[in-house]
Amino acid sequence: MLGIDPGTRVVGFGVVDLRGGAICHVVHGTVRAPRDEPLPARLATIRAGLEQVLRSQAPAVVVLEGLFYARNVKSVLTLAHARGVALEVAASFELPVMEYSPMELKRSLVGYGRATKLQVARMVQRLLGLADEPSPDAGDALALAICHLHADRLRSLRGAAMRRSR
Amino acid sequence: MLGIDPGTRVVGFGVVDLRGGAICHVVHGTVRAPRDEPLPARLATIRAGLEQVLRSQAPAVVVLEGLFYARNVKSVLTLAHARGVALEVAASFELPVMEYSPMELKRSLVGYGRATKLQVARMVQRLLGLADEPSPDAGDALALAICHLHADRLRSLRGAAMRRSR
């Protein structure tokens, strides 16, 4: 389960796994594109970095936040460029891409949809038993991966319950 | 000179060159992504297609339309994903990316900034001596390449005039 939090300067990523029914932290980090480089070069740096993560971690699923409509159209438009690159590189590895809204993400992690970024990062740290609080970008990426793991587990449980009740 | 007109279903491309002071048509076409595929898969198809064009045509410069803010935010946001992929693949070939606004493009090709898409396509056909009118997507891509060739030539002429006047 690889979560990606795309940006045009910093892209967060986080990998979690299910081992013996427990959520385990595998790795998290960021891909950073030099601030003074033009957008195309930054996007190429981001793709190369994500390609390396995908190659080394070989996740089964990639998880991103759904596209949301922020107030600042210009910054969302720039962000969509990086998001396009992240979706493309995931598909080039023939991986399914799952999307969760910021609201679903927060509700799944913290219990309510209006949780702050800090609350999410702290919950990620606690759930994974990390010594340090992850950076906001890597924290969001880990949160996405955890969120999908939860949703996936719920689906399996529901499936099993359905089979039992037949 | 490779012009690219990105879209999430159809990407137009067009290559023109300067030979003996004249603008020559090299090739134009489209990369098409199946309509029924999810966005990530379409973006991967688009990148693979553009990579092939870049590899076979080996252009010196890639030309795109600058990001514009249309009324329909949702469609521009989706478009920005494809634009991000086009910018990224150009930069991965270490090519400079030039941008022109739709207004500059029309002014350069047709003479005024409010020309219609049809007028642009017809001017492209006439300038390049094409037997058939190019498709709108490929036509826009060719127009971008021609626009940059014009701008480039003007810059050289200005440079030469400056040197003579010294």
Tab-separated table of N, CA, C and O in Angstrom, chain A residues 79-124:
chain	number	residue	atom	x	y	z
A	79	LEU	N	-0.896	22.132	-8.908
A	79	LEU	CA	-0.884	20.848	-8.210
A	79	LEU	C	-1.368	19.712	-9.108
A	79	LEU	O	-0.842	18.599	-9.064
A	80	ALA	N	-2.374	20.008	-9.930
A	80	ALA	CA	-2.942	18.978	-10.817
A	80	ALA	C	-1.888	18.456	-11.798
A	80	ALA	O	-1.953	17.305	-12.229
A	81	HIS	N	-0.898	19.283	-12.144
A	81	HIS	CA	0.197	18.827	-13.010
A	81	HIS	C	0.976	17.701	-12.317
A	81	HIS	O	1.284	16.678	-12.929
A	82	ALA	N	1.304	17.927	-11.039
A	82	ALA	CA	2.058	16.930	-10.278
A	82	ALA	C	1.209	15.685	-10.037
A	82	ALA	O	1.700	14.551	-10.082
A	83	ARG	N	-0.084	15.913	-9.792
A	83	ARG	CA	-0.993	14.797	-9.574
A	83	ARG	C	-1.088	13.932	-10.840
A	83	ARG	O	-1.122	12.706	-10.768
A	84	GLY	N	-1.115	14.591	-11.996
A	84	GLY	CA	-1.143	13.875	-13.267
A	84	GLY	C	0.075	12.973	-13.418
A	84	GLY	O	-0.039	11.819	-13.835
A	85	VAL	N	1.237	13.506	-13.052
A	85	VAL	CA	2.481	12.734	-13.147
A	85	VAL	C	2.438	11.534	-12.186
A	85	VAL	O	2.832	10.418	-12.553
A	86	ALA	N	1.915	11.747	-10.977
A	86	ALA	CA	1.822	10.653	-9.991
A	86	ALA	C	0.873	9.558	-10.480
A	86	ALA	O	1.186	8.362	-10.391
A	87	LEU	N	-0.284	9.966	-11.020
A	87	LEU	CA	-1.244	8.979	-11.542
A	87	LEU	C	-0.627	8.215	-12.712
A	87	LEU	O	-0.768	6.992	-12.830
A	88	GLU	N	0.070	8.963	-13.574
A	88	GLU	CA	0.664	8.346	-14.772
A	88	GLU	C	1.712	7.306	-14.389
A	88	GLU	O	1.718	6.197	-14.932
A	89	VAL	N	2.595	7.669	-13.453
A	89	VAL	CA	3.677	6.736	-13.120
A	89	VAL	C	3.106	5.487	-12.429
A	89	VAL	O	3.563	4.368	-12.670
A	90	ALA	N	2.054	5.650	-11.630
A	90	ALA	CA	1.392	4.492	-11.009
A	90	ALA	C	0.817	3.571	-12.087
A	90	ALA	O	1.003	2.352	-12.051
A	91	ALA	N	0.127	4.176	-13.061
A	91	ALA	CA	-0.481	3.372	-14.135
A	91	ALA	C	0.579	2.730	-15.014
A	91	ALA	O	0.363	1.636	-15.543
A	92	SER	N	1.731	3.396	-15.165
A	92	SER	CA	2.788	2.811	-16.000
A	92	SER	C	3.359	1.548	-15.337
A	92	SER	O	3.962	0.717	-16.002
A	93	PHE	N	3.154	1.404	-14.013
A	93	PHE	CA	3.526	0.165	-13.315
A	93	PHE	C	2.328	-0.795	-13.239
A	93	PHE	O	2.364	-1.773	-12.500
A	94	GLU	N	1.274	-0.439	-13.954
A	94	GLU	CA	0.040	-1.238	-14.003
A	94	GLU	C	-0.569	-1.474	-12.629
A	94	GLU	O	-1.096	-2.555	-12.339
A	95	LEU	N	-0.477	-0.447	-11.785
A	95	LEU	CA	-1.045	-0.553	-10.441
A	95	LEU	C	-2.408	0.123	-10.381
A	95	LEU	O	-2.612	1.166	-11.004
A	96	PRO	N	-3.343	-0.457	-9.632
A	96	PRO	CA	-4.620	0.230	-9.432
A	96	PRO	C	-4.415	1.470	-8.553
A	96	PRO	O	-3.570	1.457	-7.647
A	97	VAL	N	-5.151	2.524	-8.852
A	97	VAL	CA	-5.062	3.755	-8.066
A	97	VAL	C	-6.374	3.949	-7.314
A	97	VAL	O	-7.445	3.937	-7.916
A	98	MET	N	-6.300	4.079	-5.992
A	98	MET	CA	-7.482	4.319	-5.184
A	98	MET	C	-7.473	5.776	-4.738
A	98	MET	O	-6.413	6.337	-4.477
A	99	GLU	N	-8.666	6.361	-4.635
A	99	GLU	CA	-8.733	7.760	-4.212
A	99	GLU	C	-9.669	7.921	-3.026
A	99	GLU	O	-10.721	7.289	-2.966
A	100	TYR	N	-9.257	8.752	-2.088
A	100	TYR	CA	-10.112	9.112	-0.951
A	100	TYR	C	-10.142	10.621	-0.830
A	100	TYR	O	-9.125	11.288	-1.073
A	101	SER	N	-11.279	11.157	-0.468
A	101	SER	CA	-11.382	12.607	-0.279
A	101	SER	C	-10.705	12.968	1.040
A	101	SER	O	-10.579	12.129	1.939
A	102	PRO	N	-10.291	14.247	1.191
A	102	PRO	CA	-9.682	14.683	2.459
A	102	PRO	C	-10.600	14.375	3.647
A	102	PRO	O	-10.145	13.989	4.724
A	103	MET	N	-11.916	14.513	3.419
A	103	MET	CA	-12.921	14.251	4.453
A	103	MET	C	-12.910	12.771	4.868
A	103	MET	O	-12.870	12.454	6.064
A	104	GLU	N	-12.933	11.877	3.890
A	104	GLU	CA	-12.899	10.430	4.168
A	104	GLU	C	-11.630	10.072	4.912
A	104	GLU	O	-11.636	9.262	5.846
A	105	LEU	N	-10.522	10.676	4.457
A	105	LEU	CA	-9.212	10.403	5.041
A	105	LEU	C	-9.215	10.743	6.530
A	105	LEU	O	-8.830	9.935	7.384
A	106	LYS	N	-9.692	11.944	6.851
A	106	LYS	CA	-9.692	12.402	8.239
A	106	LYS	C	-10.659	11.595	9.091
A	106	LYS	O	-10.371	11.259	10.236
A	107	ARG	N	-11.815	11.298	8.494
A	107	ARG	CA	-12.816	10.539	9.236
A	107	ARG	C	-12.267	9.155	9.569
A	107	ARG	O	-12.438	8.638	10.671
A	108	SER	N	-11.574	8.564	8.586
A	108	SER	CA	-11.035	7.215	8.776
A	108	SER	C	-9.931	7.200	9.827
A	108	SER	O	-9.866	6.301	10.655
A	109	LEU	N	-9.087	8.225	9.808
A	109	LEU	CA	-7.916	8.231	10.699
A	109	LEU	C	-8.249	8.731	12.088
A	109	LEU	O	-7.898	8.124	13.095
A	110	VAL	N	-8.917	9.883	12.150
A	110	VAL	CA	-9.109	10.565	13.432
A	110	VAL	C	-10.518	10.362	13.976
A	110	VAL	O	-10.758	10.502	15.170
A	111	GLY	N	-11.449	10.049	13.074
A	111	GLY	CA	-12.810	9.811	13.545
A	111	GLY	C	-13.777	10.899	13.137
A	111	GLY	O	-14.979	10.703	13.175
A	112	TYR	N	-13.263	12.048	12.738
A	112	TYR	CA	-14.179	13.068	12.196
A	112	TYR	C	-13.497	13.852	11.074
A	112	TYR	O	-12.272	13.991	11.034
A	113	GLY	N	-14.321	14.332	10.149
A	113	GLY	CA	-13.858	14.869	8.876
A	113	GLY	C	-13.186	16.224	8.926
A	113	GLY	O	-12.620	16.667	7.926
A	114	ARG	N	-13.251	16.876	10.105
A	114	ARG	CA	-12.672	18.219	10.162
A	114	ARG	C	-11.393	18.246	11.001
A	114	ARG	O	-10.989	19.299	11.507
A	115	ALA	N	-10.783	17.096	11.161
A	115	ALA	CA	-9.539	17.027	11.936
A	115	ALA	C	-8.455	17.876	11.258
A	115	ALA	O	-8.474	18.062	10.041
A	116	THR	N	-7.546	18.412	12.051
A	116	THR	CA	-6.455	19.219	11.485
A	116	THR	C	-5.350	18.297	10.970
A	116	THR	O	-5.301	17.117	11.307
A	117	LYS	N	-4.450	18.899	10.167
A	117	LYS	CA	-3.311	18.168	9.615
A	117	LYS	C	-2.448	17.600	10.750
A	117	LYS	O	-1.928	16.494	10.657
A	118	LEU	N	-2.332	18.380	11.821
A	118	LEU	CA	-1.528	17.967	12.970
A	118	LEU	C	-2.141	16.744	13.655
A	118	LEU	O	-1.436	15.796	14.025
A	119	GLN	N	-3.468	16.762	13.807
A	119	GLN	CA	-4.155	15.622	14.421
A	119	GLN	C	-3.952	14.355	13.585
A	119	GLN	O	-3.772	13.268	14.138
A	120	VAL	N	-3.981	14.534	12.257
A	120	VAL	CA	-3.776	13.388	11.374
A	120	VAL	C	-2.358	12.842	11.550
A	120	VAL	O	-2.162	11.635	11.741
A	121	ALA	N	-1.366	13.759	11.533
A	121	ALA	CA	0.037	13.336	11.662
A	121	ALA	C	0.266	12.608	12.986
A	121	ALA	O	0.961	11.593	13.041
A	122	ARG	N	-0.332	13.135	14.048
A	122	ARG	CA	-0.154	12.494	15.370
A	122	ARG	C	-0.800	11.119	15.425
A	122	ARG	O	-0.269	10.204	16.042
A	123	MET	N	-1.976	11.002	14.785
A	123	MET	CA	-2.651	9.713	14.780
A	123	MET	C	-1.835	8.705	13.972
A	123	MET	O	-1.723	7.536	14.367
A	124	VAL	N	-1.261	9.167	12.869
A	124	VAL	CA	-0.399	8.304	12.048
A	124	VAL	C	0.781	7.817	12.886
A	124	VAL	O	1.092	6.617	12.910
